[in-house]
Amino acid sequence: MQRAFRQIYFDCNATTPVLPVAADAAMETMRSLYGNPSSTHLSGLQAKAILERARREAARVLNSDTSEIIFTSGATEAIQTAIVSMLITIRDALPSGQEARIAYGSTEHKAVPEALEHWVGKLALNARIEKIPVDAQGKLDLAWLRDRLPQLHALATMAVNNETGAVAPLVEVAKLVDECGLKQGRRPLWLVDGVQALGKIALDTRQLSFDYACFSGHKLYAPKGVGFLFARKSAPFVPLMVGGGQESGNRSGTENLPGVAAFGKILGYLPGPSSPATHGDPLFHSEPELENFRSRIVAALTEIFPRIVFNTPLAHSVPTTLNFSIPGMASKEILDLFDSAGIRVSAGSACSSAAIKPSYVLQAMNLDSWRCSAAVRLSFGPALSEEELEEGLLALREVG
Ligand code: PLP
């Protein structure tokens, strides 16, 4: 019997639905607490209180200081801000004629290499930009990094990959960066893309010495158009947006209060490295629960496609992302098949799935070319309910 139509949304690494608690928080700032946080009257003070509450939540989740959190329009803006800060600082300090050395992980989201390329050009910086190789699991080549670190001025590494879910060895990278700093008296400025890590793995700014980290609301059940940058107090900072002096002069422009309120609400449900969640009632599943969800999806996929090959290194990934290829099937065919059963997945990353090209992430992992061009990403969020999962499994079996 045909199932009643319902969308099974398994594309949460592209974006997530806005959860009712977040939508309610946003709605409240649009309908009643709609003041401008810069106004000095009561409405402004109420708006400011919402903004600062969200900042406290973000700081708690990262174990940082509230002064280190700057709200932005999303991760892409946070990345630009960090990169502009790094490049201008390097340019101003570099003896003339000397080349700046920059390295980024070869599986980074496009926002990082594109921003580096763009701003290096616009700032007329004499720079050599290199990609840090990864192994077949998507893990950064730490020996390569150890060799290059003494010469590097800037470094960008993502915490969790958006296509495969691979978790980066940030503890090891931090150790190398810190050792380099001790030996040399100088260490590269370090940006971490934490977008896909938020709500899945903890990032403790007191344990990991990165200078900047970027985050995006719409990857964790808040609306699109809001994110934040963590910029360490000791790290150089050059504002990208100037004007009214909002965000302590670090990011001018009237704040996106509905977005910030919604994101702040969601952050309140996350535990920090040394603090419990602010809201007691759990919204997100624990890692073992998510692992259980993933193994049930893996079992269903393997039952339907016995020759399936997983491109995600399951043992070294967040449980919410699966990337797979099926011999003899193009990703477009799999996508269409899933779509007809109401299951939304994507080919590689969302940004490139309109024109399906081989995944540069899988290519960097040196996987067979058929796997790179036939890859499908299935990603769910940490708030997936048991009922949604069951429906998804049923729909997957219908695909079979
Ligand atoms: N970094 C990663 C790892 C991402 O997955 C994304 C979004 O796909 C971004 C950065 C950019 O985020 P935003 O679209 O919020 O600017």
Short mmCIF file of C-alpha atoms and ligand atoms in Angstrom, two decimals:
data_model
loop_
_atom_site.label_atom_id
_atom_site.label_comp_id
_atom_site.label_asym_id
_atom_site.label_seq_id
_atom_site.Cartn_x
_atom_site.Cartn_y
_atom_site.Cartn_z
CA MET A 1 0.00 0.00 0.00
CA GLN A 2 1.27 3.48 -0.87
CA ARG A 3 2.21 5.62 2.10
CA ALA A 4 0.42 8.93 2.53
CA PHE A 5 2.75 11.63 1.18
CA ARG A 6 5.05 13.20 3.67
CA GLN A 7 8.43 14.74 3.18
CA ILE A 8 11.30 12.97 4.89
CA TYR A 9 13.93 15.65 5.25
CA PHE A 10 17.38 14.09 5.37
CA ASP A 11 19.37 17.11 4.20
CA CYS A 12 20.12 18.84 7.49
CA ASN A 13 23.73 19.66 6.59
CA ALA A 14 22.31 21.94 3.86
CA THR A 15 19.85 23.58 6.22
CA THR A 16 17.39 22.64 8.96
CA PRO A 17 13.78 23.50 9.69
CA VAL A 18 13.29 26.17 12.34
CA LEU A 19 12.10 24.49 15.53
CA PRO A 20 8.95 25.91 17.17
CA VAL A 21 10.89 27.15 20.24
CA ALA A 22 13.21 29.12 17.93
CA ALA A 23 10.38 30.40 15.74
CA ASP A 24 8.48 31.53 18.87
CA ALA A 25 11.56 33.40 20.13
CA ALA A 26 11.93 35.12 16.75
CA MET A 27 8.21 35.91 16.56
CA GLU A 28 8.25 37.50 20.01
CA THR A 29 10.95 39.95 18.86
CA MET A 30 8.93 40.82 15.76
CA ARG A 31 5.54 41.24 17.39
CA SER A 32 6.20 42.58 20.85
CA LEU A 33 9.87 42.98 21.80
CA TYR A 34 10.77 44.66 18.53
CA GLY A 35 12.96 47.48 19.85
CA ASN A 36 16.31 48.39 18.41
CA PRO A 37 19.03 47.14 20.81
CA SER A 38 20.83 50.48 20.40
CA SER A 39 17.82 52.54 21.60
CA THR A 40 18.06 53.80 25.15
CA HIS A 41 14.32 53.59 25.96
CA LEU A 42 12.70 50.53 27.52
CA SER A 43 11.94 48.81 24.18
CA GLY A 44 15.60 49.16 23.25
CA LEU A 45 16.74 47.85 26.61
CA GLN A 46 14.45 44.82 26.26
CA ALA A 47 15.89 44.10 22.82
CA LYS A 48 19.42 44.55 24.14
CA ALA A 49 18.67 42.07 26.93
CA ILE A 50 17.62 39.45 24.34
CA LEU A 51 20.78 40.08 22.33
CA GLU A 52 23.02 39.77 25.38
CA ARG A 53 21.22 36.64 26.61
CA ALA A 54 21.94 34.99 23.25
CA ARG A 55 25.57 36.12 23.48
CA ARG A 56 25.88 34.57 26.94
CA GLU A 57 24.51 31.29 25.58
CA ALA A 58 26.99 31.30 22.68
CA ALA A 59 29.87 32.08 25.05
CA ARG A 60 28.75 29.32 27.45
CA VAL A 61 28.58 26.74 24.64
CA LEU A 62 32.15 27.59 23.56
CA ASN A 63 33.51 28.20 27.08
CA SER A 64 34.54 31.68 25.99
CA ASP A 65 34.03 35.24 27.10
CA THR A 66 30.94 37.13 25.90
CA SER A 67 33.23 39.83 24.48
CA GLU A 68 34.58 37.20 22.08
CA ILE A 69 31.20 36.58 20.40
CA ILE A 70 30.20 38.75 17.43
CA PHE A 71 26.84 38.16 15.78
CA THR A 72 26.91 38.13 11.98
CA SER A 73 24.63 37.28 9.08
CA GLY A 74 25.98 33.74 9.01
CA ALA A 75 29.13 31.72 8.76
CA THR A 76 30.20 33.12 5.39
CA GLU A 77 30.37 36.63 6.83
CA ALA A 78 32.14 35.34 9.93
CA ILE A 79 34.71 33.63 7.68
CA GLN A 80 35.27 36.84 5.68
CA THR A 81 35.73 38.81 8.88
CA ALA A 82 38.28 36.37 10.27
CA ILE A 83 40.14 36.12 6.97
CA VAL A 84 40.26 39.88 6.44
CA SER A 85 41.50 40.29 10.03
CA MET A 86 44.21 37.68 9.49
CA LEU A 87 45.34 38.93 6.09
CA ILE A 88 45.53 42.61 7.02
CA THR A 89 47.47 41.78 10.17
CA ILE A 90 49.88 39.59 8.20
CA ARG A 91 50.29 42.21 5.47
CA ASP A 92 51.06 44.94 7.98
CA ALA A 93 53.63 42.82 9.82
CA LEU A 94 55.37 41.20 6.87
CA PRO A 95 58.78 42.59 5.88
CA SER A 96 58.57 43.91 2.33
CA GLY A 97 59.33 41.34 -0.33
CA GLN A 98 58.50 38.43 1.99
CA GLU A 99 55.78 35.99 0.98
CA ALA A 100 52.87 35.23 3.32
CA ARG A 101 52.27 31.49 3.79
CA ILE A 102 48.72 30.27 4.28
CA ALA A 103 47.32 26.73 4.49
CA TYR A 104 43.79 25.37 4.62
CA GLY A 105 42.34 21.86 4.72
CA SER A 106 41.68 20.48 1.25
CA THR A 107 38.13 19.50 2.28
CA GLU A 108 37.12 22.91 3.66
CA HIS A 109 33.78 24.40 2.67
CA LYS A 110 34.22 26.64 -0.42
CA ALA A 111 33.66 29.75 1.68
CA VAL A 112 37.19 29.42 3.09
CA PRO A 113 39.33 28.97 -0.06
CA GLU A 114 37.17 31.40 -2.05
CA ALA A 115 37.46 34.07 0.64
CA LEU A 116 41.22 33.52 0.93
CA GLU A 117 41.70 33.81 -2.83
CA HIS A 118 39.43 36.84 -3.08
CA TRP A 119 40.90 38.85 -0.21
CA VAL A 120 44.51 37.96 -0.95
CA GLY A 121 43.86 39.42 -4.42
CA LYS A 122 41.97 42.50 -3.21
CA LEU A 123 44.58 43.27 -0.56
CA ALA A 124 47.37 42.70 -3.09
CA LEU A 125 49.07 40.38 -0.61
CA ASN A 126 52.03 38.42 -1.85
CA ALA A 127 50.91 35.03 -0.56
CA ARG A 128 51.37 31.36 -1.19
CA ILE A 129 48.17 29.47 -0.38
CA GLU A 130 48.46 25.70 0.05
CA LYS A 131 45.96 22.93 0.68
CA ILE A 132 46.63 20.59 3.57
CA PRO A 133 46.29 17.05 2.19
CA VAL A 134 43.90 14.57 3.80
CA ASP A 135 43.92 10.77 3.87
CA ALA A 136 41.19 8.42 2.61
CA GLN A 137 39.24 9.07 5.82
CA GLY A 138 39.33 12.82 5.22
CA LYS A 139 41.80 13.27 8.12
CA LEU A 140 44.30 16.15 7.88
CA ASP A 141 47.88 15.12 7.18
CA LEU A 142 49.44 16.10 10.50
CA ALA A 143 53.01 15.34 9.37
CA TRP A 144 52.55 17.74 6.44
CA LEU A 145 51.23 20.35 8.82
CA ARG A 146 54.03 19.85 11.36
CA ASP A 147 56.60 20.47 8.62
CA ARG A 148 54.91 23.62 7.31
CA LEU A 149 53.77 25.21 10.58
CA PRO A 150 56.98 27.11 11.35
CA GLN A 151 56.61 28.99 8.03
CA LEU A 152 52.84 29.49 8.17
CA HIS A 153 51.24 32.86 8.91
CA ALA A 154 47.61 31.66 8.73
CA LEU A 155 45.80 28.35 8.97
CA ALA A 156 42.17 27.30 8.39
CA THR A 157 40.76 23.92 9.39
CA MET A 158 37.15 22.82 9.69
CA ALA A 159 35.91 20.95 12.78
CA VAL A 160 33.44 18.67 10.97
CA ASN A 161 33.14 18.20 7.23
CA ASN A 162 29.79 19.14 5.69
CA GLU A 163 29.86 16.42 3.00
CA THR A 164 31.18 13.42 4.93
CA GLY A 165 30.74 14.32 8.59
CA ALA A 166 34.43 13.53 9.20
CA VAL A 167 35.64 15.00 12.50
CA ALA A 168 38.96 16.85 12.26
CA PRO A 169 41.79 16.08 14.73
CA LEU A 170 41.65 19.57 16.24
CA VAL A 171 43.25 18.46 19.51
CA GLU A 172 46.31 17.25 17.58
CA VAL A 173 46.34 20.38 15.40
CA ALA A 174 46.17 22.58 18.52
CA LYS A 175 49.07 20.65 20.03
CA LEU A 176 51.17 21.24 16.91
CA VAL A 177 50.23 24.92 16.73
CA ASP A 178 51.01 25.43 20.44
CA GLU A 179 54.35 23.59 20.16
CA CYS A 180 55.23 25.71 17.15
CA GLY A 181 54.37 28.86 19.13
CA LEU A 182 56.57 27.76 22.05
CA LYS A 183 59.54 26.84 19.87
CA GLN A 184 59.34 29.74 17.46
CA GLY A 185 57.83 32.46 19.60
CA ARG A 186 55.38 32.88 16.73
CA ARG A 187 52.41 30.82 15.57
CA PRO A 188 50.01 31.16 12.67
CA LEU A 189 46.62 32.79 13.15
CA TRP A 190 44.14 29.92 13.14
CA LEU A 191 40.54 29.86 11.92
CA VAL A 192 38.22 26.94 12.66
CA ASP A 193 34.99 26.45 10.72
CA GLY A 194 32.70 25.11 13.42
CA VAL A 195 29.46 25.22 11.40
CA GLN A 196 28.82 21.49 11.20
CA ALA A 197 30.20 20.80 14.66
CA LEU A 198 27.73 22.93 16.61
CA GLY A 199 25.28 20.73 18.50
CA LYS A 200 27.24 17.62 17.57
CA ILE A 201 30.68 17.89 19.14
CA ALA A 202 31.92 20.27 21.82
CA LEU A 203 34.41 22.98 20.92
CA ASP A 204 36.12 24.30 24.02
CA THR A 205 37.96 27.55 23.39
CA ARG A 206 39.91 27.10 26.64
CA GLN A 207 41.27 23.75 25.44
CA LEU A 208 41.78 24.48 21.75
CA SER A 209 43.87 27.51 20.92
CA PHE A 210 42.25 28.60 17.64
CA ASP A 211 41.92 32.36 17.20
CA TYR A 212 38.64 32.49 15.29
CA ALA A 213 35.67 30.16 14.76
CA CYS A 214 32.53 30.61 12.70
CA PHE A 215 28.99 29.28 13.24
CA SER A 216 25.67 29.43 11.41
CA GLY A 217 22.14 29.37 12.85
CA HIS A 218 20.35 27.63 10.01
CA LYS A 219 22.44 24.47 10.38
CA LEU A 220 20.99 23.98 13.86
CA TYR A 221 17.27 24.76 13.71
CA ALA A 222 17.52 28.58 13.80
CA PRO A 223 16.60 30.75 10.79
CA LYS A 224 18.86 31.60 7.88
CA GLY A 225 20.78 34.87 7.99
CA VAL A 226 22.22 34.63 11.48
CA GLY A 227 25.50 33.31 12.75
CA PHE A 228 28.41 34.36 14.89
CA LEU A 229 32.14 34.66 14.95
CA PHE A 230 34.22 33.73 17.94
CA ALA A 231 37.26 36.04 17.90
CA ARG A 232 39.69 35.43 20.74
CA LYS A 233 40.48 38.52 22.81
CA SER A 234 44.18 38.14 22.03
CA ALA A 235 43.59 37.76 18.27
CA PRO A 236 43.86 40.75 15.92
CA PHE A 237 40.52 42.00 14.69
CA VAL A 238 39.62 44.24 11.76
CA PRO A 239 35.89 44.90 11.30
CA LEU A 240 34.45 44.04 7.92
CA MET A 241 31.38 46.23 8.45
CA VAL A 242 31.67 49.71 9.89
CA GLY A 243 28.97 52.26 10.55
CA GLY A 244 26.77 52.57 13.63
CA GLY A 245 29.22 50.79 15.93
CA GLN A 246 26.99 47.85 16.90
CA GLU A 247 28.58 44.71 18.35
CA SER A 248 31.09 46.91 20.22
CA GLY A 249 32.18 48.38 16.90
CA ASN A 250 33.14 44.93 15.60
CA ARG A 251 30.18 44.52 13.24
CA SER A 252 28.09 47.53 12.46
CA GLY A 253 24.53 47.32 11.25
CA THR A 254 21.30 46.96 13.21
CA GLU A 255 21.31 43.47 14.63
CA ASN A 256 19.08 40.72 13.23
CA LEU A 257 17.24 40.45 16.53
CA PRO A 258 14.68 37.81 15.43
CA GLY A 259 17.50 35.61 14.13
CA VAL A 260 19.71 36.16 17.16
CA ALA A 261 16.81 35.49 19.57
CA ALA A 262 16.01 32.23 17.78
CA PHE A 263 19.64 31.12 17.63
CA GLY A 264 20.14 32.09 21.28
CA LYS A 265 17.15 29.96 22.24
CA ILE A 266 18.58 26.93 20.43
CA LEU A 267 22.03 27.47 21.97
CA GLY A 268 20.35 27.39 25.39
CA TYR A 269 19.57 23.71 24.81
CA LEU A 270 23.23 22.80 24.27
CA PRO A 271 25.53 21.89 27.13
CA GLY A 272 28.83 23.77 27.29
CA PRO A 273 32.20 22.08 27.88
CA SER A 274 31.84 22.88 31.59
CA SER A 275 28.20 23.85 32.00
CA PRO A 276 24.83 22.15 31.64
CA ALA A 277 22.28 23.37 29.11
CA THR A 278 20.28 26.37 30.30
CA HIS A 279 16.99 24.73 29.39
CA GLY A 280 16.41 21.50 31.28
CA ASP A 281 14.10 19.72 28.85
CA PRO A 282 16.36 18.11 26.25
CA LEU A 283 15.79 19.05 22.64
CA PHE A 284 18.67 17.12 21.16
CA HIS A 285 19.60 13.47 21.29
CA SER A 286 22.77 12.28 22.94
CA GLU A 287 25.60 10.94 20.78
CA PRO A 288 24.82 7.25 21.55
CA GLU A 289 21.18 7.84 20.55
CA LEU A 290 22.28 9.48 17.30
CA GLU A 291 24.68 6.62 16.66
CA ASN A 292 21.79 4.23 17.09
CA PHE A 293 19.78 6.25 14.54
CA ARG A 294 22.69 6.16 12.12
CA SER A 295 23.21 2.40 12.42
CA ARG A 296 19.51 1.80 11.69
CA ILE A 297 19.77 3.98 8.56
CA VAL A 298 22.99 2.21 7.53
CA ALA A 299 21.22 -1.16 7.97
CA ALA A 300 18.25 -0.03 5.85
CA LEU A 301 20.48 1.34 3.10
CA THR A 302 22.62 -1.81 3.06
CA GLU A 303 19.49 -3.96 2.84
CA ILE A 304 18.22 -2.00 -0.18
CA PHE A 305 21.57 -1.54 -1.89
CA PRO A 306 23.77 -4.48 -0.90
CA ARG A 307 26.70 -3.07 -2.92
CA ILE A 308 26.57 0.34 -1.24
CA VAL A 309 29.93 1.88 -0.34
CA PHE A 310 30.10 4.41 2.49
CA ASN A 311 32.38 7.36 1.84
CA THR A 312 31.91 8.61 5.39
CA PRO A 313 34.50 7.17 7.77
CA LEU A 314 31.87 6.00 10.27
CA ALA A 315 34.27 5.61 13.18
CA HIS A 316 35.63 9.15 12.80
CA SER A 317 32.48 11.08 11.95
CA VAL A 318 29.56 12.77 13.58
CA PRO A 319 26.65 10.30 13.58
CA THR A 320 24.31 12.67 11.74
CA THR A 321 26.00 12.52 8.32
CA LEU A 322 26.25 9.65 5.85
CA ASN A 323 27.87 9.88 2.45
CA PHE A 324 27.61 6.90 0.13
CA SER A 325 27.91 5.77 -3.48
CA ILE A 326 26.18 2.89 -5.20
CA PRO A 327 27.98 1.08 -8.03
CA GLY A 328 26.17 1.52 -11.35
CA MET A 329 23.98 4.39 -10.17
CA ALA A 330 24.60 8.08 -10.84
CA SER A 331 23.88 10.39 -7.92
CA LYS A 332 21.12 12.10 -9.96
CA GLU A 333 19.37 8.73 -10.36
CA ILE A 334 19.57 8.05 -6.64
CA LEU A 335 18.40 11.57 -5.84
CA ASP A 336 15.40 11.24 -8.18
CA LEU A 337 14.54 7.84 -6.75
CA PHE A 338 14.67 9.13 -3.19
CA ASP A 339 12.81 12.29 -4.13
CA SER A 340 9.96 10.24 -5.61
CA ALA A 341 9.65 8.49 -2.24
CA GLY A 342 9.57 11.89 -0.51
CA ILE A 343 13.11 11.56 0.87
CA ARG A 344 15.21 14.69 0.49
CA VAL A 345 18.94 14.02 0.30
CA SER A 346 21.64 15.77 -1.69
CA ALA A 347 24.50 15.04 -4.02
CA GLY A 348 27.74 16.09 -2.36
CA SER A 349 27.25 19.58 -0.98
CA ALA A 350 24.14 21.69 -1.56
CA CYS A 351 26.12 24.51 -3.16
CA SER A 352 27.27 22.28 -6.00
CA SER A 353 24.29 19.96 -6.35
CA ALA A 354 22.46 22.11 -8.95
CA ALA A 355 25.17 21.11 -11.41
CA ILE A 356 26.32 17.77 -10.08
CA LYS A 357 30.10 17.74 -10.32
CA PRO A 358 32.42 15.20 -8.75
CA SER A 359 32.85 16.03 -5.09
CA TYR A 360 36.15 17.85 -4.47
CA VAL A 361 35.98 16.63 -0.88
CA LEU A 362 35.95 12.97 -1.94
CA GLN A 363 38.53 13.72 -4.63
CA ALA A 364 40.81 15.18 -1.97
CA MET A 365 40.35 11.90 -0.07
CA ASN A 366 41.62 10.19 -3.21
CA LEU A 367 38.57 7.94 -3.56
CA ASP A 368 37.84 6.17 -6.86
CA SER A 369 36.42 8.59 -9.41
CA TRP A 370 33.09 6.74 -9.66
CA ARG A 371 32.59 7.27 -5.93
CA CYS A 372 33.40 10.98 -6.24
CA SER A 373 30.86 11.51 -9.02
CA ALA A 374 28.09 9.27 -7.66
CA ALA A 375 28.10 10.41 -4.05
CA VAL A 376 24.95 11.05 -2.07
CA ARG A 377 24.77 12.76 1.29
CA LEU A 378 22.09 11.85 3.81
CA SER A 379 22.14 14.08 6.86
CA PHE A 380 19.76 14.43 9.76
CA GLY A 381 19.76 16.79 12.71
CA PRO A 382 20.25 16.05 16.41
CA ALA A 383 16.56 16.80 17.05
CA LEU A 384 15.29 14.04 14.72
CA SER A 385 12.44 12.25 16.46
CA GLU A 386 12.04 8.48 16.72
CA GLU A 387 8.81 8.84 14.75
CA GLU A 388 10.54 10.76 11.94
CA LEU A 389 13.29 8.17 11.85
CA GLU A 390 10.76 5.31 11.61
CA GLU A 391 9.01 7.12 8.78
CA GLY A 392 12.34 7.65 7.06
CA LEU A 393 13.26 3.98 7.38
CA LEU A 394 9.87 2.98 5.99
CA ALA A 395 10.29 5.34 3.05
CA LEU A 396 13.81 4.02 2.43
CA ARG A 397 12.47 0.47 2.31
CA GLU A 398 9.86 1.65 -0.20
CA VAL A 399 12.67 2.95 -2.35
CA GLY A 400 14.10 -0.56 -2.27
N1 PLP B 1 30.98 26.18 6.49
C1 PLP B 1 30.37 24.99 6.41
C2 PLP B 1 31.10 23.76 6.87
C3 PLP B 1 29.09 24.90 5.88
O1 PLP B 1 28.49 23.70 5.81
C4 PLP B 1 28.45 26.08 5.44
C5 PLP B 1 27.12 26.01 4.80
O2 PLP B 1 26.88 25.14 3.97
C6 PLP B 1 29.11 27.30 5.57
C7 PLP B 1 30.38 27.31 6.09
C8 PLP B 1 28.47 28.60 5.15
O3 PLP B 1 27.43 28.90 6.04
P1 PLP B 1 26.35 30.08 5.74
O4 PLP B 1 25.62 29.63 4.53
O5 PLP B 1 25.52 30.16 6.93
O6 PLP B 1 27.11 31.31 5.50
#
